[in-house]
Amino acid sequence: MPTTDKITDAVAEYARRLKAGDPARIAALYAEDATVEDPAGSAVRKGREAIAAFYAELDGLALTAELLTVRASGDTAAFHLRVVTTTDEFVSSIEPIDVMTFDEQGRITSMRAIWSPADVVHRRRSDQ
Amino acid sequence: MPTTDKITDAVAEYARRLKAGDPARIAALYAEDATVEDPAGSAVRKGREAIAAFYAELDGLALTAELLTVRASGDTAAFHLRVVTTTDEFVSSIEPIDVMTFDEQGRITSMRAIWSPADVVHRRRSDQ
């Protein structure tokens, strides 16, 4: 079982790399055969290559990621995350609760993001 | 797959029954062969009887339960919950993130509570 500190460090690093936006570096936090289900209930992506392709969808978006609440116990972390993306026209904010499991080395073995379209807020930039 | 509304209704009812404190009524929200792991990483309790016995540990405690954030997608809910228990001497507050899965009928099929001892705050009542 990874330590709680190892898990919370990995979550903080995940948020940093999500913000930095390099898909390969985000995928490198995952174990080789890890799974991503975002949102929960959608198709499961398996393996680092598929996971990097998933994060590549964020490429080119101006994005911030802020951890609101992090909890860890056993091999699991659950955290409330605020992701804000900005395009020419819109500022979109989504605050999922993500659930991750970890291996002994602190690599992510699974991620499920719990959110629905009702949890996304879009604002036109001209409204700011 | 249960609807998102059915899941969020079930979570709200769980918080209400947790506050009301009747172990059998809380356990009745679970499917017959459901599992509870609280905190995640501890022994898994399986089946309604074992689950009722787990909640019976709260018997006699003055307890409030407040939902802070609820997310649902697919068959899963994740929610940030504040539980405050009061004894003659202490007020204890714990704010886990709980992760639940549900069956088609909206019964809980699994619950994992993500929290560690560091997330519990005890205050002497005389300090209030």
PDB file of C-alpha atoms in Angstrom:
ATOM      1  CA  MET A   1       0.000   0.000   0.000  1.00  0.00           C
ATOM      2  CA  PRO A   2       1.448   3.436  -0.854  1.00  0.00           C
ATOM      3  CA  THR A   3       1.655   5.904   2.035  1.00  0.00           C
ATOM      4  CA  THR A   4      -0.899   8.682   2.348  1.00  0.00           C
ATOM      5  CA  ASP A   5       1.908  11.223   1.776  1.00  0.00           C
ATOM      6  CA  LYS A   6       2.962   9.491  -1.436  1.00  0.00           C
ATOM      7  CA  ILE A   7      -0.630   9.589  -2.666  1.00  0.00           C
ATOM      8  CA  THR A   8      -1.244  13.242  -1.833  1.00  0.00           C
ATOM      9  CA  ASP A   9       2.109  14.193  -3.416  1.00  0.00           C
ATOM     10  CA  ALA A  10       1.070  12.341  -6.588  1.00  0.00           C
ATOM     11  CA  VAL A  11      -2.260  14.163  -6.664  1.00  0.00           C
ATOM     12  CA  ALA A  12      -0.523  17.537  -6.308  1.00  0.00           C
ATOM     13  CA  GLU A  13       1.872  16.600  -9.113  1.00  0.00           C
ATOM     14  CA  TYR A  14      -1.091  15.526 -11.260  1.00  0.00           C
ATOM     15  CA  ALA A  15      -2.714  18.945 -10.815  1.00  0.00           C
ATOM     16  CA  ARG A  16       0.585  20.690 -11.687  1.00  0.00           C
ATOM     17  CA  ARG A  17       1.095  18.622 -14.856  1.00  0.00           C
ATOM     18  CA  LEU A  18      -2.546  19.026 -15.872  1.00  0.00           C
ATOM     19  CA  LYS A  19      -1.984  22.780 -15.715  1.00  0.00           C
ATOM     20  CA  ALA A  20       1.343  22.515 -17.600  1.00  0.00           C
ATOM     21  CA  GLY A  21      -0.538  20.593 -20.283  1.00  0.00           C
ATOM     22  CA  ASP A  22       2.027  18.079 -21.621  1.00  0.00           C
ATOM     23  CA  PRO A  23      -0.015  14.883 -22.313  1.00  0.00           C
ATOM     24  CA  ALA A  24       3.007  12.537 -22.213  1.00  0.00           C
ATOM     25  CA  ARG A  25       4.135  13.939 -18.846  1.00  0.00           C
ATOM     26  CA  ILE A  26       0.618  13.566 -17.430  1.00  0.00           C
ATOM     27  CA  ALA A  27       0.379   9.986 -18.752  1.00  0.00           C
ATOM     28  CA  ALA A  28       3.782   9.221 -17.171  1.00  0.00           C
ATOM     29  CA  LEU A  29       2.122   9.557 -13.734  1.00  0.00           C
ATOM     30  CA  TYR A  30       0.037   6.500 -14.604  1.00  0.00           C
ATOM     31  CA  ALA A  31       1.069   2.839 -14.366  1.00  0.00           C
ATOM     32  CA  GLU A  32       1.611   1.148 -17.749  1.00  0.00           C
ATOM     33  CA  ASP A  33      -1.758  -0.660 -17.767  1.00  0.00           C
ATOM     34  CA  ALA A  34      -3.765   1.992 -15.901  1.00  0.00           C
ATOM     35  CA  THR A  35      -7.341   2.947 -16.769  1.00  0.00           C
ATOM     36  CA  VAL A  36      -9.081   6.320 -17.135  1.00  0.00           C
ATOM     37  CA  GLU A  37     -12.862   6.720 -17.106  1.00  0.00           C
ATOM     38  CA  ASP A  38     -13.766  10.408 -17.507  1.00  0.00           C
ATOM     39  CA  PRO A  39     -16.619  10.906 -16.862  1.00  0.00           C
ATOM     40  CA  ALA A  40     -17.472   7.732 -14.933  1.00  0.00           C
ATOM     41  CA  GLY A  41     -19.825   5.680 -17.093  1.00  0.00           C
ATOM     42  CA  SER A  42     -18.064   6.583 -20.362  1.00  0.00           C
ATOM     43  CA  ALA A  43     -15.672   4.342 -22.292  1.00  0.00           C
ATOM     44  CA  VAL A  44     -12.645   3.211 -20.281  1.00  0.00           C
ATOM     45  CA  ARG A  45      -9.265   4.173 -21.746  1.00  0.00           C
ATOM     46  CA  LYS A  46      -6.602   1.593 -20.932  1.00  0.00           C
ATOM     47  CA  GLY A  47      -2.825   1.965 -21.095  1.00  0.00           C
ATOM     48  CA  ARG A  48      -0.486   4.962 -21.155  1.00  0.00           C
ATOM     49  CA  GLU A  49      -0.817   5.545 -24.891  1.00  0.00           C
ATOM     50  CA  ALA A  50      -4.625   5.765 -24.776  1.00  0.00           C
ATOM     51  CA  ILE A  51      -4.340   7.922 -21.653  1.00  0.00           C
ATOM     52  CA  ALA A  52      -1.900  10.334 -23.335  1.00  0.00           C
ATOM     53  CA  ALA A  53      -4.317  10.576 -26.297  1.00  0.00           C
ATOM     54  CA  PHE A  54      -7.108  11.468 -23.868  1.00  0.00           C
ATOM     55  CA  TYR A  55      -5.119  14.312 -22.291  1.00  0.00           C
ATOM     56  CA  ALA A  56      -3.981  15.464 -25.738  1.00  0.00           C
ATOM     57  CA  GLU A  57      -7.572  16.650 -26.231  1.00  0.00           C
ATOM     58  CA  LEU A  58      -6.681  19.472 -23.827  1.00  0.00           C
ATOM     59  CA  ASP A  59      -3.784  20.565 -26.063  1.00  0.00           C
ATOM     60  CA  GLY A  60      -3.820  24.226 -26.935  1.00  0.00           C
ATOM     61  CA  LEU A  61      -6.400  25.146 -24.298  1.00  0.00           C
ATOM     62  CA  ALA A  62      -5.448  27.787 -21.754  1.00  0.00           C
ATOM     63  CA  LEU A  63      -6.129  25.811 -18.596  1.00  0.00           C
ATOM     64  CA  THR A  64      -5.786  26.204 -14.849  1.00  0.00           C
ATOM     65  CA  ALA A  65      -6.216  23.369 -12.346  1.00  0.00           C
ATOM     66  CA  GLU A  66      -6.736  23.988  -8.651  1.00  0.00           C
ATOM     67  CA  LEU A  67      -7.144  21.351  -5.942  1.00  0.00           C
ATOM     68  CA  LEU A  68     -10.059  22.295  -3.673  1.00  0.00           C
ATOM     69  CA  THR A  69     -10.130  19.261  -1.340  1.00  0.00           C
ATOM     70  CA  VAL A  70      -7.939  16.164  -1.231  1.00  0.00           C
ATOM     71  CA  ARG A  71      -8.626  13.016   0.786  1.00  0.00           C
ATOM     72  CA  ALA A  72      -6.522   9.850   0.854  1.00  0.00           C
ATOM     73  CA  SER A  73      -6.801   6.468   2.544  1.00  0.00           C
ATOM     74  CA  GLY A  74      -5.663   2.962   1.708  1.00  0.00           C
ATOM     75  CA  ASP A  75      -4.583   2.931  -1.944  1.00  0.00           C
ATOM     76  CA  THR A  76      -7.116   5.596  -2.917  1.00  0.00           C
ATOM     77  CA  ALA A  77      -7.383   9.356  -3.272  1.00  0.00           C
ATOM     78  CA  ALA A  78     -10.538  11.367  -3.890  1.00  0.00           C
ATOM     79  CA  PHE A  79     -10.208  15.036  -4.697  1.00  0.00           C
ATOM     80  CA  HIS A  80     -12.366  17.948  -5.688  1.00  0.00           C
ATOM     81  CA  LEU A  81     -10.682  19.788  -8.537  1.00  0.00           C
ATOM     82  CA  ARG A  82     -11.476  23.055 -10.313  1.00  0.00           C
ATOM     83  CA  VAL A  83     -10.424  23.132 -13.948  1.00  0.00           C
ATOM     84  CA  VAL A  84     -10.920  26.396 -15.820  1.00  0.00           C
ATOM     85  CA  THR A  85     -10.352  26.572 -19.583  1.00  0.00           C
ATOM     86  CA  THR A  86     -10.311  29.804 -21.528  1.00  0.00           C
ATOM     87  CA  THR A  87     -10.883  30.216 -25.264  1.00  0.00           C
ATOM     88  CA  ASP A  88     -11.313  33.412 -27.289  1.00  0.00           C
ATOM     89  CA  GLU A  89     -15.007  33.339 -26.557  1.00  0.00           C
ATOM     90  CA  PHE A  90     -15.647  31.358 -23.371  1.00  0.00           C
ATOM     91  CA  VAL A  91     -14.381  30.728 -19.861  1.00  0.00           C
ATOM     92  CA  SER A  92     -15.513  27.235 -18.818  1.00  0.00           C
ATOM     93  CA  SER A  93     -15.265  25.964 -15.278  1.00  0.00           C
ATOM     94  CA  ILE A  94     -15.730  22.361 -14.219  1.00  0.00           C
ATOM     95  CA  GLU A  95     -15.305  20.996 -10.703  1.00  0.00           C
ATOM     96  CA  PRO A  96     -15.336  17.190 -10.783  1.00  0.00           C
ATOM     97  CA  ILE A  97     -14.536  14.858  -7.932  1.00  0.00           C
ATOM     98  CA  ASP A  98     -11.824  12.525  -9.212  1.00  0.00           C
ATOM     99  CA  VAL A  99     -11.138   9.138  -7.647  1.00  0.00           C
ATOM    100  CA  MET A 100      -7.714   7.555  -8.167  1.00  0.00           C
ATOM    101  CA  THR A 101      -6.064   4.346  -7.009  1.00  0.00           C
ATOM    102  CA  PHE A 102      -2.292   3.969  -6.739  1.00  0.00           C
ATOM    103  CA  ASP A 103       0.298   1.207  -6.755  1.00  0.00           C
ATOM    104  CA  GLU A 104       3.093   0.759  -4.252  1.00  0.00           C
ATOM    105  CA  GLN A 105       5.329   3.185  -6.210  1.00  0.00           C
ATOM    106  CA  GLY A 106       2.697   5.919  -6.166  1.00  0.00           C
ATOM    107  CA  ARG A 107       1.767   5.544  -9.837  1.00  0.00           C
ATOM    108  CA  ILE A 108      -1.903   5.991 -10.696  1.00  0.00           C
ATOM    109  CA  THR A 109      -3.538   2.627 -11.507  1.00  0.00           C
ATOM    110  CA  SER A 110      -7.029   4.003 -12.174  1.00  0.00           C
ATOM    111  CA  MET A 111      -8.820   7.310 -12.435  1.00  0.00           C
ATOM    112  CA  ARG A 112     -12.568   7.900 -12.515  1.00  0.00           C
ATOM    113  CA  ALA A 113     -13.870  11.464 -12.800  1.00  0.00           C
ATOM    114  CA  ILE A 114     -17.318  12.028 -11.322  1.00  0.00           C
ATOM    115  CA  TRP A 115     -19.111  14.947 -12.962  1.00  0.00           C
ATOM    116  CA  SER A 116     -22.039  15.591 -15.271  1.00  0.00           C
ATOM    117  CA  PRO A 117     -22.724  18.322 -17.850  1.00  0.00           C
ATOM    118  CA  ALA A 118     -24.756  20.142 -15.160  1.00  0.00           C
ATOM    119  CA  ASP A 119     -21.473  20.705 -13.274  1.00  0.00           C
ATOM    120  CA  VAL A 120     -19.907  22.719 -16.120  1.00  0.00           C
ATOM    121  CA  VAL A 121     -20.325  26.486 -16.144  1.00  0.00           C
ATOM    122  CA  HIS A 122     -19.669  28.415 -19.377  1.00  0.00           C
ATOM    123  CA  ARG A 123     -19.326  32.170 -19.333  1.00  0.00           C
ATOM    124  CA  ARG A 124     -18.861  34.393 -22.365  1.00  0.00           C
ATOM    125  CA  ARG A 125     -15.671  36.403 -21.932  1.00  0.00           C
ATOM    126  CA  SER A 126     -17.542  39.583 -22.900  1.00  0.00           C
ATOM    127  CA  ASP A 127     -19.683  39.073 -19.747  1.00  0.00           C
ATOM    128  CA  GLN A 128     -16.699  39.424 -17.445  1.00  0.00           C
TER     129      GLN A 128
ATOM    130  CA  MET B   1     -27.561   2.439 -15.307  1.00  0.00           C
ATOM    131  CA  PRO B   2     -29.492   4.479 -12.695  1.00  0.00           C
ATOM    132  CA  THR B   3     -30.233   8.094 -13.641  1.00  0.00           C
ATOM    133  CA  THR B   4     -28.173  10.924 -12.168  1.00  0.00           C
ATOM    134  CA  ASP B   5     -31.306  12.186 -10.391  1.00  0.00           C
ATOM    135  CA  LYS B   6     -31.922   8.797  -8.807  1.00  0.00           C
ATOM    136  CA  ILE B   7     -28.334   8.727  -7.573  1.00  0.00           C
ATOM    137  CA  THR B   8     -28.346  12.248  -6.118  1.00  0.00           C
ATOM    138  CA  ASP B   9     -31.728  11.557  -4.448  1.00  0.00           C
ATOM    139  CA  ALA B  10     -30.257   8.416  -2.880  1.00  0.00           C
ATOM    140  CA  VAL B  11     -27.245  10.368  -1.601  1.00  0.00           C
ATOM    141  CA  ALA B  12     -29.511  13.011  -0.030  1.00  0.00           C
ATOM    142  CA  GLU B  13     -31.580  10.270   1.606  1.00  0.00           C
ATOM    143  CA  TYR B  14     -28.382   8.637   2.886  1.00  0.00           C
ATOM    144  CA  ALA B  15     -27.343  11.902   4.566  1.00  0.00           C
ATOM    145  CA  ARG B  16     -30.826  12.267   6.120  1.00  0.00           C
ATOM    146  CA  ARG B  17     -30.832   8.714   7.486  1.00  0.00           C
ATOM    147  CA  LEU B  18     -27.259   9.052   8.729  1.00  0.00           C
ATOM    148  CA  LYS B  19     -28.419  12.049  10.741  1.00  0.00           C
ATOM    149  CA  ALA B  20     -31.561  10.239  11.951  1.00  0.00           C
ATOM    150  CA  GLY B  21     -29.267   7.455  13.152  1.00  0.00           C
ATOM    151  CA  ASP B  22     -31.325   4.250  12.670  1.00  0.00           C
ATOM    152  CA  PRO B  23     -28.784   1.609  11.505  1.00  0.00           C
ATOM    153  CA  ALA B  24     -31.405  -0.693   9.925  1.00  0.00           C
ATOM    154  CA  ARG B  25     -32.906   2.180   7.915  1.00  0.00           C
ATOM    155  CA  ILE B  26     -29.437   3.254   6.719  1.00  0.00           C
ATOM    156  CA  ALA B  27     -28.580  -0.342   5.754  1.00  0.00           C
ATOM    157  CA  ALA B  28     -31.885  -0.595   3.847  1.00  0.00           C
ATOM    158  CA  LEU B  29     -30.496   1.897   1.318  1.00  0.00           C
ATOM    159  CA  TYR B  30     -27.890  -0.725   0.386  1.00  0.00           C
ATOM    160  CA  ALA B  31     -28.356  -3.686  -1.959  1.00  0.00           C
ATOM    161  CA  GLU B  32     -28.455  -7.068  -0.199  1.00  0.00           C
ATOM    162  CA  ASP B  33     -24.842  -8.005  -1.060  1.00  0.00           C
ATOM    163  CA  ALA B  34     -23.378  -4.478  -0.948  1.00  0.00           C
ATOM    164  CA  THR B  35     -19.955  -3.656   0.486  1.00  0.00           C
ATOM    165  CA  VAL B  36     -18.766  -0.881   2.810  1.00  0.00           C
ATOM    166  CA  GLU B  37     -15.092   0.077   3.211  1.00  0.00           C
ATOM    167  CA  ASP B  38     -14.758   2.929   5.689  1.00  0.00           C
ATOM    168  CA  PRO B  39     -12.066   4.169   5.599  1.00  0.00           C
ATOM    169  CA  ALA B  40     -10.823   2.850   2.238  1.00  0.00           C
ATOM    170  CA  GLY B  41      -8.071   0.329   2.945  1.00  0.00           C
ATOM    171  CA  SER B  42      -9.774  -1.095   6.050  1.00  0.00           C
ATOM    172  CA  ALA B  43     -11.690  -4.388   6.212  1.00  0.00           C
ATOM    173  CA  VAL B  44     -14.592  -4.620   3.765  1.00  0.00           C
ATOM    174  CA  ARG B  45     -18.003  -5.225   5.357  1.00  0.00           C
ATOM    175  CA  LYS B  46     -20.263  -7.252   3.081  1.00  0.00           C
ATOM    176  CA  GLY B  47     -24.029  -7.635   3.231  1.00  0.00           C
ATOM    177  CA  ARG B  48     -26.816  -5.639   4.884  1.00  0.00           C
ATOM    178  CA  GLU B  49     -26.388  -7.264   8.289  1.00  0.00           C
ATOM    179  CA  ALA B  50     -22.680  -6.401   8.501  1.00  0.00           C
ATOM    180  CA  ILE B  51     -23.452  -2.928   7.183  1.00  0.00           C
ATOM    181  CA  ALA B  52     -26.158  -2.347   9.822  1.00  0.00           C
ATOM    182  CA  ALA B  53     -23.662  -3.471  12.492  1.00  0.00           C
ATOM    183  CA  PHE B  54     -21.173  -0.914  11.168  1.00  0.00           C
ATOM    184  CA  TYR B  55     -23.657   1.970  11.402  1.00  0.00           C
ATOM    185  CA  ALA B  56     -24.792   0.728  14.838  1.00  0.00           C
ATOM    186  CA  GLU B  57     -21.405   1.964  16.086  1.00  0.00           C
ATOM    187  CA  LEU B  58     -22.849   5.477  15.702  1.00  0.00           C
ATOM    188  CA  ASP B  59     -25.768   4.617  18.024  1.00  0.00           C
ATOM    189  CA  GLY B  60     -26.248   7.048  20.847  1.00  0.00           C
ATOM    190  CA  LEU B  61     -23.992   9.729  19.345  1.00  0.00           C
ATOM    191  CA  ALA B  62     -25.483  13.154  18.729  1.00  0.00           C
ATOM    192  CA  LEU B  63     -24.652  13.493  15.047  1.00  0.00           C
ATOM    193  CA  THR B  64     -25.255  15.899  12.195  1.00  0.00           C
ATOM    194  CA  ALA B  65     -24.514  15.112   8.543  1.00  0.00           C
ATOM    195  CA  GLU B  66     -24.280  17.817   5.897  1.00  0.00           C
ATOM    196  CA  LEU B  67     -23.588  17.322   2.192  1.00  0.00           C
ATOM    197  CA  LEU B  68     -20.981  19.846   1.029  1.00  0.00           C
ATOM    198  CA  THR B  69     -20.550  18.764  -2.627  1.00  0.00           C
ATOM    199  CA  VAL B  70     -22.233  15.987  -4.590  1.00  0.00           C
ATOM    200  CA  ARG B  71     -21.153  14.716  -8.026  1.00  0.00           C
ATOM    201  CA  ALA B  72     -22.738  11.888  -9.997  1.00  0.00           C
ATOM    202  CA  SER B  73     -22.014  10.193 -13.310  1.00  0.00           C
ATOM    203  CA  GLY B  74     -22.529   6.710 -14.698  1.00  0.00           C
ATOM    204  CA  ASP B  75     -23.419   4.422 -11.792  1.00  0.00           C
ATOM    205  CA  THR B  76     -21.284   6.400  -9.331  1.00  0.00           C
ATOM    206  CA  ALA B  77     -21.608   9.257  -6.862  1.00  0.00           C
ATOM    207  CA  ALA B  78     -18.781  11.028  -5.044  1.00  0.00           C
ATOM    208  CA  PHE B  79     -19.642  13.448  -2.292  1.00  0.00           C
ATOM    209  CA  HIS B  80     -17.923  15.555   0.294  1.00  0.00           C
ATOM    210  CA  LEU B  81     -19.718  15.135   3.590  1.00  0.00           C
ATOM    211  CA  ARG B  82     -19.364  16.867   6.953  1.00  0.00           C
ATOM    212  CA  VAL B  83     -20.235  14.679   9.925  1.00  0.00           C
ATOM    213  CA  VAL B  84     -20.164  16.305  13.363  1.00  0.00           C
ATOM    214  CA  THR B  85     -20.560  14.198  16.500  1.00  0.00           C
ATOM    215  CA  THR B  86     -21.011  15.657  19.954  1.00  0.00           C
ATOM    216  CA  THR B  87     -20.331  13.953  23.278  1.00  0.00           C
ATOM    217  CA  ASP B  88     -20.291  15.401  26.788  1.00  0.00           C
ATOM    218  CA  GLU B  89     -16.678  16.350  26.338  1.00  0.00           C
ATOM    219  CA  PHE B  90     -15.891  16.690  22.608  1.00  0.00           C
ATOM    220  CA  VAL B  91     -17.217  17.998  19.335  1.00  0.00           C
ATOM    221  CA  SER B  92     -15.610  15.982  16.523  1.00  0.00           C
ATOM    222  CA  SER B  93     -15.839  16.948  12.884  1.00  0.00           C
ATOM    223  CA  ILE B  94     -14.884  14.738   9.974  1.00  0.00           C
ATOM    224  CA  GLU B  95     -15.253  15.588   6.296  1.00  0.00           C
ATOM    225  CA  PRO B  96     -14.624  12.485   4.165  1.00  0.00           C
ATOM    226  CA  ILE B  97     -15.188  12.131   0.462  1.00  0.00           C
ATOM    227  CA  ASP B  98     -17.435   9.092   0.025  1.00  0.00           C
ATOM    228  CA  VAL B  99     -17.651   7.167  -3.230  1.00  0.00           C
ATOM    229  CA  MET B 100     -20.752   5.045  -3.883  1.00  0.00           C
ATOM    230  CA  THR B 101     -21.931   2.876  -6.745  1.00  0.00           C
ATOM    231  CA  PHE B 102     -25.598   2.122  -7.378  1.00  0.00           C
ATOM    232  CA  ASP B 103     -27.715  -0.515  -9.079  1.00  0.00           C
ATOM    233  CA  GLU B 104     -30.546   0.121 -11.537  1.00  0.00           C
ATOM    234  CA  GLN B 105     -33.015   0.596  -8.650  1.00  0.00           C
ATOM    235  CA  GLY B 106     -30.861   3.236  -6.988  1.00  0.00           C
ATOM    236  CA  ARG B 107     -29.695   0.979  -4.150  1.00  0.00           C
ATOM    237  CA  ILE B 108     -26.106   1.425  -3.005  1.00  0.00           C
ATOM    238  CA  THR B 109     -23.923  -1.489  -4.185  1.00  0.00           C
ATOM    239  CA  SER B 110     -20.656  -0.223  -2.688  1.00  0.00           C
ATOM    240  CA  MET B 111     -19.411   2.578  -0.487  1.00  0.00           C
ATOM    241  CA  ARG B 112     -15.804   3.585   0.101  1.00  0.00           C
ATOM    242  CA  ALA B 113     -15.066   6.497   2.452  1.00  0.00           C
ATOM    243  CA  ILE B 114     -11.822   8.346   1.740  1.00  0.00           C
ATOM    244  CA  TRP B 115     -10.436  10.029   4.863  1.00  0.00           C
ATOM    245  CA  SER B 116      -7.536   9.696   7.263  1.00  0.00           C
ATOM    246  CA  PRO B 117      -7.149  10.497  10.968  1.00  0.00           C
ATOM    247  CA  ALA B 118      -5.576  13.839   9.923  1.00  0.00           C
ATOM    248  CA  ASP B 119      -9.003  14.856   8.539  1.00  0.00           C
ATOM    249  CA  VAL B 120     -10.704  14.587  11.929  1.00  0.00           C
ATOM    250  CA  VAL B 121     -10.887  17.669  14.156  1.00  0.00           C
ATOM    251  CA  HIS B 122     -11.671  17.250  17.864  1.00  0.00           C
ATOM    252  CA  ARG B 123     -12.586  20.240  19.970  1.00  0.00           C
ATOM    253  CA  ARG B 124     -13.231  20.221  23.716  1.00  0.00           C
ATOM    254  CA  ARG B 125     -16.719  21.574  24.365  1.00  0.00           C
ATOM    255  CA  SER B 126     -15.312  23.844  27.069  1.00  0.00           C
ATOM    256  CA  ASP B 127     -13.254  25.599  24.334  1.00  0.00           C
ATOM    257  CA  GLN B 128     -16.358  26.766  22.507  1.00  0.00           C
TER     258      GLN B 128
END
